[in-house]
Amino acid sequence: MKKHLLIALSIIFWLIPSVSVAEKESTLHRDALVAFHIVNDSRDPGVSWLMTNWLAQIKASRRISQQEKQAFGELFPNMPRDIEGGIIDQDTMIVIAPLISKNSISEDTLINLIKKDIPMKRFSYKGYAGYHRIGEGKMHISAFALSKKYAVLASNSDYIKKTIDIMENKKERLSDDSGYKETLSLLPPKADIMIFANNKDKGFSRILKGWEKKWKMTVFLSAPYLDSMGLSFDVINEDKMKGMLAFKCSQKNRIPDVVDDARFLGEVLRRKFAKEKIKYTSKVTLKDNYVFLEVEISGMKPLWIMLFNQ
């Protein structure tokens, strides 16, 4: 579990406040339940600090093999500029990244990160070549495919092939959905990462319920009454972060419930951060059928260090 999170996060956290997600075309399928989009620029001071210190902790860790440490060391300097990915259903996650140059990420590097001492099987599809683990896992990065222009990583090789078809045909994409564009256009355009959660047919609320069972805590009772949710985060420096969550209500008579849950979520976060002696402030606002939760966090550095050491 920890290894696949490191792989995903090593891609997710090389970020920059630069381009609004709403302005970017998504190559994810329109039925994706959760989508994120990132633009990479090492000049961002907050993320540059995070990545430098994170890689240092990986290299110092006794729990990570030398082979994996070498792979992470090769991957970090070659992070693609434009990255997106998401959760497709309760079993499948995907990451898509245009390569900064041919062979900037090697097959050997990715194999060393995801193999887990499990046999790998080679496959090819429409100009892509890659590997998948025998016995691919749910919600784990278990497969990848590379072309001259893209790296695609996913929970299974079948969904990689479906994603390649979507990228090639440019049909049924998430960015063609008006709700996706509307929700993300309301978030601050400068952010390190933007996330869109699609609650079509209550898909996201079902995933959230599963997460809440693991957390042993309910954080958003009104989730079934959401049409979608957008989230934006800006890592300002090693100590400060800003964020905004936008909840689009599917039923106007449920807006008060969503407002109450947004306030409750803000209070839960305040208490969690207070335990770590981290300053946290938030406010809830309302516009039409959207509820906004804005947060500011300072004193993050000790928490980052603690997370790096886990």
Short mmCIF file of C-alpha atoms in Angstrom, two decimals:
data_model
loop_
_atom_site.label_atom_id
_atom_site.label_comp_id
_atom_site.label_asym_id
_atom_site.label_seq_id
_atom_site.Cartn_x
_atom_site.Cartn_y
_atom_site.Cartn_z
CA MET A 1 0.00 0.00 0.00
CA LYS A 2 2.73 2.47 1.01
CA LYS A 3 4.76 1.84 -2.15
CA HIS A 4 1.91 2.58 -4.55
CA LEU A 5 1.14 5.77 -2.62
CA LEU A 6 4.77 6.85 -2.94
CA ILE A 7 4.61 6.28 -6.69
CA ALA A 8 1.39 8.26 -7.07
CA LEU A 9 2.48 11.05 -4.72
CA SER A 10 5.92 11.33 -6.29
CA ILE A 11 4.07 12.32 -9.44
CA ILE A 12 1.29 14.33 -7.76
CA PHE A 13 3.45 16.59 -5.59
CA TRP A 14 5.74 18.10 -8.27
CA LEU A 15 3.45 21.07 -8.88
CA ILE A 16 3.18 24.80 -9.81
CA PRO A 17 0.54 27.55 -9.63
CA SER A 18 0.28 28.16 -13.36
CA VAL A 19 -2.71 26.99 -15.38
CA SER A 20 -6.30 26.55 -14.33
CA VAL A 21 -7.55 22.99 -14.69
CA ALA A 22 -10.68 24.37 -16.28
CA GLU A 23 -8.51 25.61 -19.18
CA LYS A 24 -6.93 22.21 -19.80
CA GLU A 25 -8.30 19.37 -21.85
CA SER A 26 -8.70 16.15 -19.91
CA THR A 27 -7.87 12.80 -21.43
CA LEU A 28 -9.79 10.96 -18.71
CA HIS A 29 -13.09 9.30 -19.51
CA ARG A 30 -16.12 11.43 -18.62
CA ASP A 31 -17.29 8.82 -16.10
CA ALA A 32 -14.17 9.25 -13.93
CA LEU A 33 -15.26 9.71 -10.32
CA VAL A 34 -12.23 11.72 -9.18
CA ALA A 35 -9.80 13.63 -11.40
CA PHE A 36 -6.68 15.68 -10.61
CA HIS A 37 -4.60 17.91 -12.84
CA ILE A 38 -1.11 19.27 -12.19
CA VAL A 39 1.40 21.47 -14.00
CA ASN A 40 5.05 20.97 -13.06
CA ASP A 41 7.58 23.80 -12.57
CA SER A 42 10.49 23.44 -10.15
CA ARG A 43 10.53 27.23 -9.57
CA ASP A 44 7.59 26.92 -7.15
CA PRO A 45 9.20 27.53 -3.71
CA GLY A 46 6.77 25.46 -1.63
CA VAL A 47 6.81 22.38 -3.79
CA SER A 48 10.54 22.63 -4.45
CA TRP A 49 11.12 22.47 -0.68
CA LEU A 50 8.71 19.53 -0.33
CA MET A 51 10.30 17.51 -3.09
CA THR A 52 13.89 18.16 -1.97
CA ASN A 53 13.15 17.11 1.60
CA TRP A 54 10.92 14.20 0.61
CA LEU A 55 13.57 12.70 -1.66
CA ALA A 56 16.17 13.13 1.11
CA GLN A 57 13.95 11.17 3.50
CA ILE A 58 13.39 8.43 0.91
CA LYS A 59 17.15 8.05 0.48
CA ALA A 60 17.63 7.90 4.27
CA SER A 61 14.82 5.41 4.89
CA ARG A 62 15.69 1.90 6.04
CA ARG A 63 12.34 0.55 4.85
CA ILE A 64 12.93 1.31 1.18
CA SER A 65 15.28 -0.90 -0.83
CA GLN A 66 18.35 0.48 -2.58
CA GLN A 67 16.78 -0.44 -5.91
CA GLU A 68 13.69 1.61 -5.10
CA LYS A 69 15.77 4.53 -3.81
CA GLN A 70 17.69 4.59 -7.06
CA ALA A 71 14.43 4.51 -9.04
CA PHE A 72 12.96 7.43 -7.08
CA GLY A 73 16.21 9.34 -7.58
CA GLU A 74 15.90 8.83 -11.34
CA LEU A 75 12.18 9.68 -11.44
CA PHE A 76 12.13 12.95 -9.45
CA PRO A 77 14.36 15.04 -11.80
CA ASN A 78 12.41 13.85 -14.85
CA MET A 79 8.87 14.58 -13.70
CA PRO A 80 6.70 15.43 -16.74
CA ARG A 81 5.44 18.99 -16.98
CA ASP A 82 1.73 18.26 -17.36
CA ILE A 83 0.16 15.49 -15.30
CA GLU A 84 -3.38 14.28 -14.77
CA GLY A 85 -4.98 11.25 -13.25
CA GLY A 86 -7.85 10.02 -11.20
CA ILE A 87 -10.02 7.36 -9.70
CA ILE A 88 -12.25 5.70 -12.25
CA ASP A 89 -14.21 3.41 -9.95
CA GLN A 90 -13.71 1.65 -6.63
CA ASP A 91 -10.99 -0.58 -8.15
CA THR A 92 -9.16 1.56 -10.70
CA MET A 93 -6.78 4.52 -10.59
CA ILE A 94 -4.88 6.11 -13.48
CA VAL A 95 -2.02 8.60 -14.03
CA ILE A 96 -1.28 10.16 -17.45
CA ALA A 97 1.84 12.25 -18.11
CA PRO A 98 3.34 13.66 -21.32
CA LEU A 99 7.08 12.96 -21.29
CA ILE A 100 9.46 15.94 -21.21
CA SER A 101 11.68 14.16 -23.74
CA LYS A 102 12.08 10.74 -25.34
CA ASN A 103 13.32 8.16 -22.83
CA SER A 104 13.12 10.68 -19.94
CA ILE A 105 11.46 7.93 -17.88
CA SER A 106 12.78 4.42 -18.47
CA GLU A 107 10.99 1.10 -18.26
CA ASP A 108 13.52 -0.11 -15.70
CA THR A 109 12.75 2.82 -13.38
CA LEU A 110 9.02 2.12 -13.38
CA ILE A 111 9.51 -1.64 -13.06
CA ASN A 112 11.67 -1.11 -9.98
CA LEU A 113 8.96 1.04 -8.40
CA ILE A 114 5.93 -1.18 -8.94
CA LYS A 115 7.24 -4.75 -9.20
CA LYS A 116 6.98 -5.66 -5.48
CA ASP A 117 8.83 -8.96 -6.11
CA ILE A 118 5.87 -10.08 -8.23
CA PRO A 119 6.43 -11.31 -11.81
CA MET A 120 5.85 -8.72 -14.53
CA LYS A 121 4.39 -9.44 -17.95
CA ARG A 122 5.13 -7.33 -21.02
CA PHE A 123 2.36 -6.06 -23.31
CA SER A 124 2.04 -3.65 -26.23
CA TYR A 125 -0.89 -1.64 -27.60
CA LYS A 126 -1.14 0.99 -30.37
CA GLY A 127 2.47 2.16 -30.19
CA TYR A 128 2.75 1.79 -26.40
CA ALA A 129 4.89 -0.80 -24.65
CA GLY A 130 4.69 -1.62 -20.99
CA TYR A 131 4.43 -4.14 -18.18
CA HIS A 132 1.82 -5.24 -15.69
CA ARG A 133 2.15 -7.26 -12.51
CA ILE A 134 0.76 -10.79 -12.51
CA GLY A 135 -2.31 -10.53 -10.30
CA GLU A 136 -2.97 -6.81 -10.69
CA GLY A 137 -4.28 -5.13 -7.54
CA LYS A 138 -7.29 -2.96 -6.84
CA MET A 139 -6.44 0.75 -6.42
CA HIS A 140 -2.72 0.00 -6.69
CA ILE A 141 -0.43 1.15 -9.50
CA SER A 142 0.21 -2.27 -11.02
CA ALA A 143 0.84 -1.50 -14.70
CA PHE A 144 2.41 1.09 -16.97
CA ALA A 145 2.83 1.80 -20.67
CA LEU A 146 5.23 4.16 -22.44
CA SER A 147 5.18 5.71 -25.89
CA LYS A 148 7.47 8.35 -27.36
CA LYS A 149 5.21 11.04 -25.89
CA TYR A 150 3.33 9.65 -22.87
CA ALA A 151 3.62 7.58 -19.72
CA VAL A 152 0.39 5.95 -18.54
CA LEU A 153 0.22 4.17 -15.16
CA ALA A 154 -2.84 2.38 -13.82
CA SER A 155 -4.25 -0.33 -11.61
CA ASN A 156 -4.53 -2.70 -14.56
CA SER A 157 -3.38 -2.98 -18.16
CA ASP A 158 -6.93 -3.22 -19.56
CA TYR A 159 -7.74 0.29 -18.35
CA ILE A 160 -4.47 1.56 -19.79
CA LYS A 161 -5.66 0.32 -23.18
CA LYS A 162 -9.04 2.03 -22.73
CA THR A 163 -7.28 5.27 -21.81
CA ILE A 164 -5.07 5.07 -24.91
CA ASP A 165 -8.25 4.72 -27.01
CA ILE A 166 -9.75 7.84 -25.38
CA MET A 167 -6.53 9.81 -25.93
CA GLU A 168 -6.46 8.74 -29.57
CA ASN A 169 -10.15 9.29 -30.40
CA LYS A 170 -10.67 12.43 -28.25
CA LYS A 171 -14.23 11.36 -27.50
CA GLU A 172 -16.18 10.97 -24.24
CA ARG A 173 -13.59 12.99 -22.34
CA LEU A 174 -14.20 14.51 -18.93
CA SER A 175 -13.22 17.97 -20.18
CA ASP A 176 -16.19 17.86 -22.58
CA ASP A 177 -18.51 17.85 -19.55
CA SER A 178 -19.94 21.32 -18.81
CA GLY A 179 -20.17 20.53 -15.08
CA TYR A 180 -16.44 19.81 -14.93
CA LYS A 181 -15.61 23.16 -16.52
CA GLU A 182 -18.11 25.10 -14.41
CA THR A 183 -17.01 23.71 -11.05
CA LEU A 184 -13.28 24.15 -11.64
CA SER A 185 -13.73 27.65 -13.10
CA LEU A 186 -14.94 28.78 -9.66
CA LEU A 187 -11.70 27.75 -7.93
CA PRO A 188 -8.61 30.01 -7.70
CA PRO A 189 -6.82 29.71 -11.06
CA LYS A 190 -3.36 29.61 -9.44
CA ALA A 191 -2.96 26.37 -7.54
CA ASP A 192 -0.56 23.49 -7.12
CA ILE A 193 -3.22 20.88 -7.60
CA MET A 194 -6.88 20.87 -8.56
CA ILE A 195 -9.24 17.97 -8.00
CA PHE A 196 -12.72 17.33 -9.41
CA ALA A 197 -15.08 14.77 -7.87
CA ASN A 198 -18.00 13.63 -10.02
CA ASN A 199 -21.05 12.45 -8.10
CA LYS A 200 -22.94 11.24 -11.15
CA ASP A 201 -25.18 8.32 -10.11
CA LYS A 202 -23.83 8.85 -6.54
CA GLY A 203 -20.49 7.36 -7.62
CA PHE A 204 -18.25 9.64 -5.56
CA SER A 205 -20.45 9.43 -2.46
CA ARG A 206 -20.13 5.62 -2.56
CA ILE A 207 -16.34 5.87 -2.67
CA LEU A 208 -16.41 8.46 0.12
CA LYS A 209 -18.51 6.13 2.26
CA GLY A 210 -15.86 3.43 1.85
CA TRP A 211 -13.13 5.85 2.88
CA GLU A 212 -15.16 6.96 5.89
CA LYS A 213 -15.42 3.35 7.06
CA LYS A 214 -11.62 3.10 6.98
CA TRP A 215 -11.32 6.43 8.80
CA LYS A 216 -14.02 5.32 11.28
CA MET A 217 -15.58 8.74 10.93
CA THR A 218 -18.33 10.33 8.83
CA VAL A 219 -17.24 13.71 7.48
CA PHE A 220 -19.93 14.59 4.93
CA LEU A 221 -23.43 13.25 5.54
CA SER A 222 -24.87 15.28 2.67
CA ALA A 223 -22.53 13.77 0.05
CA PRO A 224 -25.43 12.02 -1.76
CA TYR A 225 -26.93 15.47 -2.45
CA LEU A 226 -23.84 16.79 -4.22
CA ASP A 227 -23.68 17.09 -7.99
CA SER A 228 -19.90 17.52 -7.91
CA MET A 229 -17.03 18.89 -5.85
CA GLY A 230 -13.90 20.85 -6.74
CA LEU A 231 -10.78 21.28 -4.62
CA SER A 232 -7.80 23.58 -5.07
CA PHE A 233 -4.56 23.71 -3.02
CA ASP A 234 -1.58 26.06 -3.14
CA VAL A 235 1.56 25.09 -1.20
CA ILE A 236 2.98 28.59 -0.63
CA ASN A 237 6.15 27.53 1.16
CA GLU A 238 7.29 24.84 3.61
CA ASP A 239 5.09 26.39 6.29
CA LYS A 240 1.93 27.68 4.62
CA MET A 241 -0.91 26.32 2.48
CA LYS A 242 -4.16 27.73 1.12
CA GLY A 243 -7.10 25.75 -0.16
CA MET A 244 -10.67 25.97 -1.38
CA LEU A 245 -13.39 23.35 -1.70
CA ALA A 246 -16.44 24.03 -3.88
CA PHE A 247 -19.50 21.83 -3.28
CA LYS A 248 -22.17 21.96 -5.99
CA CYS A 249 -25.58 20.98 -4.61
CA SER A 250 -27.87 18.85 -6.75
CA GLN A 251 -30.99 19.90 -4.80
CA LYS A 252 -31.60 23.48 -3.62
CA ASN A 253 -33.52 22.34 -0.56
CA ARG A 254 -30.39 20.47 0.57
CA ILE A 255 -28.10 23.51 0.48
CA PRO A 256 -28.45 24.10 4.27
CA ASP A 257 -27.32 20.50 4.88
CA VAL A 258 -24.25 21.00 2.69
CA VAL A 259 -23.46 24.29 4.49
CA ASP A 260 -23.65 22.48 7.85
CA ASP A 261 -21.35 19.71 6.61
CA ALA A 262 -18.84 22.21 5.21
CA ARG A 263 -18.70 23.93 8.60
CA PHE A 264 -18.36 20.58 10.35
CA LEU A 265 -15.53 19.56 8.03
CA GLY A 266 -13.78 22.86 8.74
CA GLU A 267 -14.08 22.24 12.48
CA VAL A 268 -12.78 18.66 12.15
CA LEU A 269 -9.74 19.95 10.29
CA ARG A 270 -9.20 22.71 12.88
CA ARG A 271 -9.16 20.18 15.72
CA LYS A 272 -6.86 17.79 13.85
CA PHE A 273 -4.36 20.55 13.12
CA ALA A 274 -4.64 21.97 16.66
CA LYS A 275 -3.35 18.65 18.01
CA GLU A 276 -0.20 19.20 15.95
CA LYS A 277 -0.01 22.87 17.08
CA ILE A 278 -0.72 24.02 13.53
CA LYS A 279 -2.67 27.23 12.93
CA TYR A 280 -5.80 26.72 10.85
CA THR A 281 -8.56 29.12 9.81
CA SER A 282 -11.55 28.59 7.54
CA LYS A 283 -14.72 30.24 6.33
CA VAL A 284 -17.85 29.00 4.56
CA THR A 285 -19.60 31.06 1.89
CA LEU A 286 -22.56 30.46 -0.42
CA LYS A 287 -23.17 31.44 -4.04
CA ASP A 288 -26.16 30.13 -6.00
CA ASN A 289 -26.08 26.33 -5.62
CA TYR A 290 -22.41 26.25 -4.57
CA VAL A 291 -21.05 26.08 -1.03
CA PHE A 292 -17.40 27.13 -0.60
CA LEU A 293 -15.00 26.20 2.19
CA GLU A 294 -11.82 28.30 2.18
CA VAL A 295 -8.90 27.26 4.41
CA GLU A 296 -5.52 28.69 5.39
CA ILE A 297 -2.91 26.65 7.25
CA SER A 298 0.40 27.79 8.75
CA GLY A 299 3.03 26.02 10.83
CA MET A 300 3.06 23.03 8.47
CA LYS A 301 6.80 22.31 8.42
CA PRO A 302 6.89 19.94 11.45
CA LEU A 303 3.94 17.99 10.01
CA TRP A 304 5.64 17.64 6.62
CA ILE A 305 8.78 16.32 8.32
CA MET A 306 6.71 13.84 10.34
CA LEU A 307 4.92 12.62 7.20
CA PHE A 308 8.21 12.24 5.33
CA ASN A 309 9.56 10.07 8.14
CA GLN A 310 6.60 7.66 8.21
#
